[in-house]
Short mmCIF file of C-alpha atoms and ligand atoms in Angstrom, two decimals:
data_model
loop_
_atom_site.label_atom_id
_atom_site.label_comp_id
_atom_site.label_asym_id
_atom_site.label_seq_id
_atom_site.Cartn_x
_atom_site.Cartn_y
_atom_site.Cartn_z
CA MET A 1 6.14 28.89 56.73
CA LYS A 2 8.28 31.67 55.85
CA TYR A 3 7.38 35.03 54.46
CA VAL A 4 9.38 37.10 51.74
CA SER A 5 8.73 40.82 50.62
CA THR A 6 7.86 41.51 47.78
CA ARG A 7 10.92 43.89 47.88
CA GLY A 8 12.98 41.31 48.03
CA THR A 9 15.24 43.18 51.10
CA ALA A 10 13.83 42.77 54.29
CA PRO A 11 13.90 39.29 56.80
CA VAL A 12 11.86 36.79 55.90
CA LEU A 13 10.09 36.03 58.80
CA PRO A 14 7.79 32.84 60.75
CA PHE A 15 3.83 33.14 60.38
CA ASP A 16 3.77 34.80 64.09
CA ASP A 17 6.27 37.87 63.07
CA VAL A 18 4.67 38.72 60.16
CA LEU A 19 0.72 38.96 61.49
CA LEU A 20 2.35 41.35 64.25
CA THR A 21 4.28 43.43 61.49
CA GLY A 22 2.01 43.82 58.51
CA LEU A 23 4.29 46.06 56.07
CA ALA A 24 7.29 45.20 55.33
CA ARG A 25 10.70 47.01 56.32
CA ASP A 26 11.64 47.67 53.37
CA GLY A 27 8.11 49.09 52.50
CA GLY A 28 7.16 45.40 50.54
CA LEU A 29 3.96 43.20 51.56
CA TYR A 30 5.03 39.80 52.83
CA LEU A 31 4.45 36.76 50.70
CA PRO A 32 4.14 32.78 51.34
CA GLU A 33 8.24 31.54 50.11
CA SER A 34 5.92 29.12 48.25
CA TRP A 35 2.23 27.88 48.20
CA PRO A 36 1.24 24.69 48.88
CA THR A 37 -1.09 23.06 47.54
CA ILE A 38 -5.00 21.44 47.72
CA THR A 39 -5.08 18.06 45.55
CA PRO A 40 -8.70 17.26 43.63
CA SER A 41 -9.80 14.36 46.70
CA ARG A 42 -8.77 16.73 49.60
CA LEU A 43 -11.04 19.77 47.61
CA ARG A 44 -13.46 17.34 47.13
CA ALA A 45 -13.35 16.09 50.38
CA PHE A 46 -14.18 20.04 52.13
CA ALA A 47 -17.45 20.27 49.99
CA ASP A 48 -19.44 18.38 53.05
CA MET A 49 -17.20 19.60 55.34
CA ARG A 50 -17.53 22.59 58.39
CA TYR A 51 -16.39 25.71 56.85
CA ALA A 52 -14.34 26.05 60.15
CA GLU A 53 -12.72 22.06 59.56
CA VAL A 54 -12.32 23.73 55.69
CA ALA A 55 -10.17 26.12 57.21
CA VAL A 56 -8.49 24.75 59.76
CA GLU A 57 -6.75 22.92 56.94
CA VAL A 58 -6.34 25.29 54.11
CA MET A 59 -4.98 27.74 56.49
CA TRP A 60 -2.56 25.25 58.59
CA PRO A 61 0.50 25.06 55.95
CA PHE A 62 1.34 28.63 56.08
CA VAL A 63 0.67 28.03 59.79
CA GLU A 64 2.33 25.76 60.75
CA GLY A 65 5.75 26.18 62.80
CA ALA A 66 4.35 29.11 64.30
CA ILE A 67 1.92 28.61 66.05
CA ASP A 68 0.42 25.15 68.77
CA GLU A 69 -2.43 22.73 66.12
CA GLY A 70 -4.62 22.74 68.50
CA ILE A 71 -5.00 25.68 69.57
CA PHE A 72 -4.85 27.47 65.95
CA VAL A 73 -7.76 24.78 65.79
CA GLU A 74 -9.94 26.48 69.21
CA LEU A 75 -8.96 30.14 67.83
CA VAL A 76 -10.55 29.20 63.82
CA GLU A 77 -13.84 27.59 65.89
CA ASP A 78 -14.41 30.55 68.48
CA ALA A 79 -13.59 33.03 65.07
CA TYR A 80 -16.02 31.94 63.03
CA ARG A 81 -18.58 31.10 65.95
CA SER A 82 -19.51 34.73 65.53
CA PHE A 83 -21.15 34.00 62.27
CA ARG A 84 -24.97 33.75 62.02
CA HIS A 85 -25.53 31.70 59.49
CA PRO A 86 -24.65 27.84 60.09
CA ASP A 87 -22.56 27.38 57.14
CA VAL A 88 -20.99 30.57 57.75
CA VAL A 89 -20.48 31.28 54.95
CA PRO A 90 -23.44 30.48 52.63
CA LEU A 91 -23.87 29.61 48.85
CA VAL A 92 -27.03 30.88 46.74
CA GLU A 93 -27.78 29.92 43.73
CA LEU A 94 -29.37 33.50 41.48
CA GLY A 95 -29.78 31.41 37.93
CA GLY A 96 -28.41 31.44 34.87
CA GLY A 97 -24.81 30.70 36.36
CA VAL A 98 -25.01 33.03 38.51
CA TRP A 99 -24.15 31.95 42.31
CA LEU A 100 -24.19 34.71 45.84
CA LEU A 101 -21.24 33.75 48.46
CA GLU A 102 -22.99 35.76 51.15
CA LEU A 103 -19.82 37.24 53.00
CA PHE A 104 -21.87 39.69 55.30
CA HIS A 105 -23.14 36.95 58.23
CA GLY A 106 -20.40 38.42 60.87
CA PRO A 107 -21.16 40.78 63.08
CA THR A 108 -20.71 43.67 62.07
CA LEU A 109 -22.59 42.45 58.23
CA ALA A 110 -19.46 42.86 55.76
CA PHE A 111 -16.97 41.04 54.34
CA LYS A 112 -13.98 41.67 56.80
CA ASP A 113 -14.96 40.47 59.80
CA VAL A 114 -14.42 37.07 57.67
CA ALA A 115 -10.64 37.53 57.68
CA LEU A 116 -10.95 40.14 60.60
CA GLN A 117 -12.82 37.39 63.24
CA LEU A 118 -9.71 35.76 63.16
CA VAL A 119 -6.97 38.16 62.61
CA GLY A 120 -8.17 39.45 66.19
CA HIS A 121 -8.44 35.83 68.19
CA LEU A 122 -4.62 35.25 66.46
CA PHE A 123 -3.12 38.85 67.39
CA GLU A 124 -4.56 38.34 71.64
CA HIS A 125 -3.07 34.95 71.70
CA GLU A 126 0.36 35.89 69.51
CA LEU A 127 0.51 39.28 72.32
CA LEU A 128 -0.18 36.74 75.49
CA LYS A 129 2.39 34.64 74.10
CA ARG A 130 5.06 36.78 73.78
CA GLY A 131 3.67 39.25 77.37
CA GLU A 132 3.22 41.76 75.42
CA ARG A 133 0.42 44.93 74.59
CA VAL A 134 0.21 46.67 71.67
CA THR A 135 -2.28 49.89 71.46
CA ILE A 136 -3.96 49.60 67.54
CA VAL A 137 -4.99 53.05 65.72
CA GLY A 138 -6.83 53.19 61.93
CA ALA A 139 -9.04 55.88 60.81
CA THR A 140 -12.31 54.34 59.20
CA SER A 141 -14.98 56.50 56.62
CA GLY A 142 -17.25 53.54 57.94
CA ASP A 143 -17.09 49.98 57.95
CA THR A 144 -13.55 48.62 58.00
CA GLY A 145 -13.43 50.25 61.57
CA SER A 146 -16.55 48.55 63.02
CA ALA A 147 -15.11 45.26 61.83
CA ALA A 148 -11.50 45.58 63.41
CA ILE A 149 -13.13 47.25 67.02
CA GLU A 150 -15.85 43.65 67.10
CA ALA A 151 -12.62 42.00 66.19
CA CYS A 152 -10.69 43.45 69.32
CA ARG A 153 -13.30 44.07 71.87
CA ASP A 154 -12.58 42.83 74.80
CA ARG A 155 -8.88 41.47 73.97
CA GLU A 156 -6.73 42.07 77.55
CA PRO A 157 -3.75 42.87 75.82
CA ILE A 158 -4.97 45.31 72.76
CA ASP A 159 -6.88 48.77 73.21
CA ILE A 160 -7.79 49.93 69.32
CA CYS A 161 -8.55 53.76 69.04
CA ILE A 162 -10.56 54.29 65.69
CA LEU A 163 -10.53 57.62 64.27
CA HIS A 164 -14.12 58.96 61.62
CA PRO A 165 -14.84 62.21 60.61
CA HIS A 166 -17.16 63.18 62.79
CA GLU A 167 -20.48 63.59 61.58
CA ARG A 168 -19.53 62.31 58.22
CA VAL A 169 -20.27 58.47 58.67
CA SER A 170 -23.39 57.92 58.29
CA GLU A 171 -25.54 56.71 61.94
CA VAL A 172 -25.56 52.77 61.29
CA GLN A 173 -21.96 53.62 60.34
CA ARG A 174 -21.17 55.31 63.72
CA ARG A 175 -23.10 53.67 66.00
CA GLN A 176 -21.52 49.56 64.92
CA MET A 177 -18.42 50.97 66.04
CA THR A 178 -19.77 53.63 69.28
CA THR A 179 -21.89 51.42 71.13
CA VAL A 180 -19.70 49.26 72.09
CA LEU A 181 -18.72 49.49 75.21
CA SER A 182 -15.82 47.76 76.08
CA PRO A 183 -12.87 49.13 78.58
CA ASN A 184 -10.02 48.90 75.77
CA VAL A 185 -12.23 50.48 72.65
CA HIS A 186 -11.71 53.49 72.04
CA ASN A 187 -13.53 55.79 69.68
CA LEU A 188 -12.56 59.41 68.44
CA ALA A 189 -14.49 61.48 65.94
CA VAL A 190 -12.17 64.09 63.84
CA GLU A 191 -13.34 67.13 63.46
CA GLY A 192 -11.83 66.85 59.67
CA THR A 193 -12.21 64.42 56.58
CA PHE A 194 -11.82 61.18 56.58
CA ASP A 195 -8.44 62.14 54.93
CA ASP A 196 -7.74 64.54 57.75
CA CYS A 197 -7.84 60.56 60.18
CA GLN A 198 -5.85 58.81 57.39
CA ASP A 199 -3.17 61.55 58.01
CA LEU A 200 -3.35 61.54 61.86
CA VAL A 201 -2.62 57.82 61.86
CA LYS A 202 0.43 58.41 59.47
CA ALA A 203 1.28 61.18 61.75
CA MET A 204 1.01 58.81 64.80
CA PHE A 205 3.14 56.07 63.10
CA ASN A 206 6.01 58.97 61.42
CA ASP A 207 6.35 59.95 65.55
CA LEU A 208 8.29 57.51 66.44
CA PRO A 209 8.72 57.49 70.21
CA PHE A 210 5.44 57.29 70.54
CA ARG A 211 4.72 54.94 68.37
CA ASP A 212 7.52 52.95 70.40
CA ARG A 213 5.93 53.73 73.93
CA PHE A 214 2.27 52.63 73.08
CA HIS A 215 3.40 49.83 70.47
CA LEU A 216 0.87 50.99 68.18
CA SER A 217 -0.14 48.58 65.78
CA ALA A 218 -2.83 47.95 62.98
CA VAL A 219 -4.88 45.64 61.20
CA ASN A 220 -5.32 47.31 57.80
CA SER A 221 -5.84 45.35 54.69
CA ILE A 222 -2.64 44.98 53.77
CA ASN A 223 -1.89 42.57 56.56
CA TRP A 224 -0.85 39.05 55.27
CA ALA A 225 -3.50 36.79 57.96
CA ARG A 226 -6.47 38.92 56.58
CA ILE A 227 -5.66 37.76 52.73
CA LEU A 228 -4.67 34.59 54.26
CA ALA A 229 -8.24 34.66 55.83
CA GLN A 230 -9.70 35.10 52.92
CA THR A 231 -8.75 32.11 50.46
CA VAL A 232 -10.77 30.14 52.75
CA TYR A 233 -14.12 31.09 51.22
CA TYR A 234 -12.40 30.58 47.37
CA VAL A 235 -11.79 27.21 48.29
CA LYS A 236 -14.67 25.88 49.93
CA ALA A 237 -16.97 27.24 47.07
CA ALA A 238 -15.01 25.91 44.25
CA ALA A 239 -15.63 22.49 46.34
CA GLN A 240 -19.53 22.86 46.68
CA LEU A 241 -19.68 23.70 42.67
CA GLY A 242 -16.81 21.06 42.29
CA GLY A 243 -15.51 21.78 38.82
CA PRO A 244 -14.09 25.05 37.61
CA VAL A 245 -15.44 28.20 38.62
CA ALA A 246 -15.34 32.02 37.61
CA PHE A 247 -15.12 34.08 40.30
CA SER A 248 -16.45 38.05 40.53
CA VAL A 249 -15.27 39.94 43.27
CA PRO A 250 -16.14 44.07 44.56
CA THR A 251 -12.81 45.17 44.26
CA GLY A 252 -11.28 48.00 46.24
CA ASN A 253 -7.43 47.63 47.78
CA PHE A 254 -7.27 44.14 45.85
CA GLY A 255 -7.33 41.61 49.26
CA ASN A 256 -9.70 39.91 47.98
CA ILE A 257 -9.63 38.93 44.53
CA PHE A 258 -5.96 38.09 45.45
CA ALA A 259 -6.79 35.94 47.75
CA GLY A 260 -8.83 34.37 45.10
CA TRP A 261 -5.78 34.45 42.81
CA ALA A 262 -3.66 32.94 46.32
CA ALA A 263 -6.25 29.88 46.15
CA ARG A 264 -6.04 29.45 42.82
CA GLN A 265 -2.19 28.99 42.62
CA MET A 266 -2.92 25.90 45.72
CA GLY A 267 -4.45 24.63 43.24
CA VAL A 268 -8.50 25.25 43.02
CA PRO A 269 -10.04 25.20 39.56
CA ILE A 270 -9.95 29.18 39.17
CA ARG A 271 -11.10 29.41 35.51
CA ARG A 272 -11.77 33.40 35.55
CA LEU A 273 -11.42 36.64 38.65
CA VAL A 274 -13.79 39.09 37.44
CA ILE A 275 -12.95 42.80 39.29
CA GLY A 276 -15.67 44.78 39.55
CA SER A 277 -14.42 48.63 40.29
CA ASN A 278 -16.54 51.75 41.01
CA ARG A 279 -16.01 54.70 39.06
CA ASN A 280 -12.52 54.44 41.21
CA ASP A 281 -11.26 52.57 38.60
CA ILE A 282 -7.50 52.62 38.23
CA LEU A 283 -7.79 48.30 38.22
CA PRO A 284 -9.92 48.48 35.01
CA ARG A 285 -7.82 51.23 33.46
CA PHE A 286 -4.96 49.18 34.05
CA PHE A 287 -6.48 46.43 32.60
CA GLU A 288 -7.04 48.07 29.27
CA SER A 289 -4.04 50.13 29.02
CA GLY A 290 -0.97 47.72 30.87
CA VAL A 291 -0.35 51.21 32.74
CA MET A 292 -0.96 51.91 36.27
CA ALA A 293 -2.13 55.95 37.41
CA MET A 294 -3.58 57.61 40.16
CA HIS A 295 -6.03 59.67 39.79
CA GLY A 296 -8.40 61.69 42.45
CA VAL A 297 -11.21 59.72 44.41
CA THR A 298 -15.00 60.21 43.98
CA PRO A 299 -17.20 59.43 46.26
CA THR A 300 -19.67 57.04 45.32
CA SER A 301 -22.55 54.37 47.29
CA SER A 302 -20.25 51.84 47.11
CA PRO A 303 -17.98 54.26 49.30
CA SER A 304 -15.72 51.05 50.24
CA MET A 305 -14.23 50.82 47.58
CA ASP A 306 -13.28 54.02 46.95
CA ILE A 307 -10.34 54.40 46.85
CA GLN A 308 -7.29 55.83 44.93
CA VAL A 309 -4.94 52.86 45.00
CA SER A 310 -5.40 49.44 45.57
CA SER A 311 -2.16 48.98 47.47
CA ASN A 312 -2.65 44.72 47.52
CA PHE A 313 -1.99 44.83 43.90
CA GLU A 314 2.09 44.71 44.82
CA ARG A 315 0.92 41.11 45.83
CA LEU A 316 0.40 39.72 42.16
CA LEU A 317 2.38 42.32 40.57
CA PHE A 318 5.65 40.47 42.61
CA GLU A 319 4.57 37.55 41.11
CA LEU A 320 3.75 39.22 38.00
CA CYS A 321 7.80 40.34 37.80
CA GLY A 322 8.85 36.68 38.51
CA ARG A 323 9.04 36.54 42.41
CA ASN A 324 11.44 39.15 42.12
CA GLY A 325 11.67 42.11 44.68
CA ALA A 326 14.72 44.47 42.75
CA VAL A 327 11.87 44.75 39.88
CA VAL A 328 8.90 45.20 42.31
CA THR A 329 10.85 48.02 43.99
CA HIS A 330 11.52 49.82 41.13
CA LEU A 331 8.99 49.81 39.40
CA MET A 332 6.70 50.63 42.63
CA THR A 333 9.15 53.45 43.35
CA ARG A 334 8.64 54.93 40.02
CA PHE A 335 4.56 54.62 40.99
CA ARG A 336 5.07 56.90 43.94
CA ALA A 337 7.47 59.50 42.07
CA ASP A 338 5.30 60.17 39.51
CA GLY A 339 1.71 58.48 40.08
CA THR A 340 1.40 56.27 36.99
CA VAL A 341 3.80 53.64 35.77
CA ASP A 342 4.03 51.57 32.86
CA MET A 343 3.70 47.80 34.03
CA GLY A 344 4.52 46.01 30.14
CA GLU A 345 3.44 44.06 28.24
CA SER A 346 4.33 40.79 29.22
CA ARG A 347 2.78 41.23 32.78
CA LEU A 348 -0.29 42.82 31.24
CA GLY A 349 -0.30 39.95 29.17
CA MET A 350 -0.22 37.63 31.93
CA ALA A 351 -2.19 39.43 34.00
CA ARG A 352 -4.84 39.32 31.92
CA GLU A 353 -5.22 35.04 31.37
CA ILE A 354 -6.69 34.76 34.75
CA PHE A 355 -8.51 38.69 35.41
CA ASP A 356 -11.04 41.02 33.78
CA ALA A 357 -11.61 44.29 34.92
CA ALA A 358 -14.38 46.27 34.64
CA ARG A 359 -16.18 49.88 35.92
CA ILE A 360 -19.49 49.64 36.61
CA ASP A 361 -20.56 52.83 37.88
CA ASP A 362 -23.78 54.10 40.30
CA ASP A 363 -26.25 54.63 37.96
CA ALA A 364 -25.21 50.86 37.07
CA VAL A 365 -25.56 49.93 40.69
CA LEU A 366 -29.20 50.91 40.68
CA ARG A 367 -29.58 49.26 37.38
CA VAL A 368 -28.33 45.69 38.64
CA ILE A 369 -29.96 46.01 42.59
CA ALA A 370 -33.16 46.69 40.69
CA ALA A 371 -32.81 43.13 38.17
CA THR A 372 -31.65 41.27 40.83
CA TYR A 373 -34.50 41.91 42.85
CA GLU A 374 -37.13 41.41 40.05
CA ARG A 375 -35.59 38.33 39.31
CA THR A 376 -34.51 36.94 42.08
CA GLY A 377 -36.48 38.63 45.17
CA ARG A 378 -32.66 38.99 46.40
CA ILE A 379 -31.74 42.61 48.09
CA VAL A 380 -28.23 43.15 47.19
CA ASP A 381 -26.14 46.44 48.46
CA PRO A 382 -24.48 48.34 46.04
CA HIS A 383 -21.22 46.46 46.97
CA THR A 384 -22.51 43.57 45.81
CA ALA A 385 -24.32 45.17 42.53
CA VAL A 386 -20.79 45.45 41.73
CA GLY A 387 -19.63 42.48 41.87
CA LEU A 388 -22.88 41.26 40.20
CA GLY A 389 -22.61 43.80 37.10
CA ALA A 390 -19.26 42.86 36.48
CA ALA A 391 -20.06 39.91 36.45
CA GLY A 392 -22.79 40.15 33.68
CA LEU A 393 -20.35 42.35 31.73
CA LEU A 394 -17.85 39.43 31.70
CA HIS A 395 -18.42 36.32 32.18
CA HIS A 396 -19.23 34.38 28.57
CA ASP A 397 -18.54 31.23 29.58
CA PRO A 398 -21.96 30.15 30.42
CA ALA A 399 -20.06 26.47 30.97
CA THR A 400 -18.64 27.54 34.07
CA PRO A 401 -20.26 29.00 36.84
CA ILE A 402 -19.56 32.12 38.46
CA VAL A 403 -20.23 33.51 41.70
CA SER A 404 -20.42 36.87 43.07
CA LEU A 405 -18.57 37.96 46.06
CA ALA A 406 -21.52 39.60 48.21
CA THR A 407 -19.57 41.79 50.36
CA ALA A 408 -21.42 43.70 53.01
CA HIS A 409 -25.61 43.36 53.67
CA PRO A 410 -28.70 45.32 52.22
CA ALA A 411 -29.11 47.06 55.25
CA LYS A 412 -25.56 48.70 55.59
CA PHE A 413 -26.02 51.51 52.57
CA PRO A 414 -30.17 51.48 52.77
CA ASP A 415 -30.39 54.74 50.97
CA ALA A 416 -29.19 53.34 47.64
CA VAL A 417 -30.96 50.30 48.03
CA GLU A 418 -34.26 51.87 48.51
CA GLU A 419 -33.55 54.35 45.76
CA ALA A 420 -33.19 51.35 43.16
CA ILE A 421 -35.92 49.17 44.62
CA GLY A 422 -38.29 51.50 46.76
CA ILE A 423 -37.46 49.69 49.83
CA ARG A 424 -35.70 49.99 52.66
CA PRO A 425 -33.69 47.24 54.51
CA GLU A 426 -34.35 46.15 57.99
CA LEU A 427 -31.13 45.19 60.10
CA PRO A 428 -31.38 41.94 61.04
CA ASP A 429 -32.69 40.97 64.58
CA PHE A 430 -29.16 41.17 66.99
CA LEU A 431 -28.40 44.62 65.48
CA GLY A 432 -32.08 45.77 65.82
CA ASP A 433 -32.03 47.87 69.17
CA LEU A 434 -28.80 49.74 67.35
CA PHE A 435 -30.30 52.71 67.48
CA GLU A 436 -31.62 52.66 70.96
CA ARG A 437 -27.97 51.16 72.65
CA PRO A 438 -26.14 53.76 74.19
CA GLU A 439 -23.15 55.42 72.43
CA ARG A 440 -18.72 56.24 73.99
CA TYR A 441 -17.11 58.57 71.65
CA GLU A 442 -14.97 61.19 72.05
CA VAL A 443 -15.24 64.78 70.07
CA VAL A 444 -11.09 65.70 69.00
CA ALA A 445 -9.74 68.64 66.83
CA ASN A 446 -7.94 67.91 64.08
CA ASP A 447 -5.09 68.28 65.22
CA LEU A 448 -1.75 65.37 66.07
CA ALA A 449 -1.26 66.61 69.73
CA ALA A 450 -4.72 66.79 70.80
CA VAL A 451 -5.25 63.11 69.58
CA GLU A 452 -1.71 61.37 70.69
CA ALA A 453 -3.00 62.94 74.16
CA HIS A 454 -6.13 60.86 73.69
CA VAL A 455 -4.44 57.60 72.86
CA ALA A 456 -1.88 58.43 75.02
CA SER A 457 -4.54 58.64 78.26
CA SER A 458 -7.50 55.79 76.07
CA SER A 459 -4.29 52.48 76.38
CA ARG A 460 -3.55 50.72 78.64
CA MET A 461 0.35 50.76 78.33
CA GLU A 462 2.82 51.70 81.12
CA GLY A 463 5.22 53.91 80.58
C1 PLP B 501 -13.65 46.68 52.06
C2 PLP B 501 -14.68 45.96 51.04
C3 PLP B 501 -14.88 46.02 49.65
C4 PLP B 501 -13.42 45.79 48.89
O1 PLP B 501 -12.07 44.57 49.40
P1 PLP B 501 -10.63 44.98 49.11
O2 PLP B 501 -9.78 43.73 49.92
O3 PLP B 501 -10.46 46.24 49.39
O4 PLP B 501 -10.86 44.61 47.24
C5 PLP B 501 -15.44 45.64 49.07
N1 PLP B 501 -17.01 45.76 49.79
C6 PLP B 501 -17.35 45.74 51.26
C7 PLP B 501 -18.96 45.77 51.58
C8 PLP B 501 -16.14 45.86 51.61
O5 PLP B 501 -16.22 46.56 53.20
#
């Protein structure tokens, strides 16, 4: 499989280069040249296969030619062995045609593990093969950092430096990062906000001599391999339910739900994809008007969805534009310059044939957590509640089951859960001693030179 950029002018690349590159050189995102298909009989067979076996089969056409098949099987098996449920992503019936797909049984209790556990293995394999090293840098407001650290810890060709805002992440979130004492893991607590952390990371990438010297790299949500790994659970859940299905997805950067769209392109009978947003509702506003317009970011009880722009939407836009990179470039340039762009009536119409979008504010989140607990005895986290809330509002076809994606374990967001139902969810056993474990992190001034000095001294890169 070869990959093309959504802006149409970057070089066409094989999977391994796309994996390590992230953003395309023309500023676009990579997508496969074509969508392989899954036949109905293969889909039926997936119902009874192990998750890792399904993952290999679904992803193989996308990686073929770049990785040896036997090695790929091993990497996928290793990645999903780190999950603490035998089904990896168990599908649970809630009643009334609603199902919950639990994506939080990985090492950091959030759905990002499903993709990042595999991406860590793929990065390591590819770097060892090439005799190269990278320094992964990233900023986190909480969740992404710990999933990236767990994915990269103890991997010889990788150093990872994660910046978090000092004293502005929850204690669970901080400890999930800072108690990883592996020599290649470096946590920097920046005396500033999350935005300051993001600006520092951007500034490091823009410092080209520094970037080249330390081979800076990222594992952010625009990386194609992350989307690819996420398509698998849509395929597996649809296979288990054995007929047309809908999905509801708590959405931030549009990576997760785009993976659902990709599964549909491969022939999986997905009738509708419901986007759940919190108060940061750029997508519901787009689906009302066809206009994509940036607003500021408002903090909510589902912080992993507090985003201004859904970067992966560009991938859908490319498809809605008939894969015309010049049109995408024009629209995205307007959007970046003006903060707003009208995508046009016909593109909006096409998108609406598959997607719905709803905004669920923090009060509604509390009501959904309480109602879910009363009706089913299950405790869901605020992100999951946004998805369930959107499914309840927008799913009108009782003949089609809807699968709502559970993206975080409730113990990661105990305050909102306690406010809703008066119960403080507990961490699973394997993290039960999190508060006793020793921590390691450095507090750093909000200053590029100071942060670069820390990254330089932690990198094991020679020269
Ligand atoms: C990242 C994240 C999301 C949003 O996923 P996107 O792929 O950015 O749309 C939702 N819930 C949780 C818990 C997350 O960590």
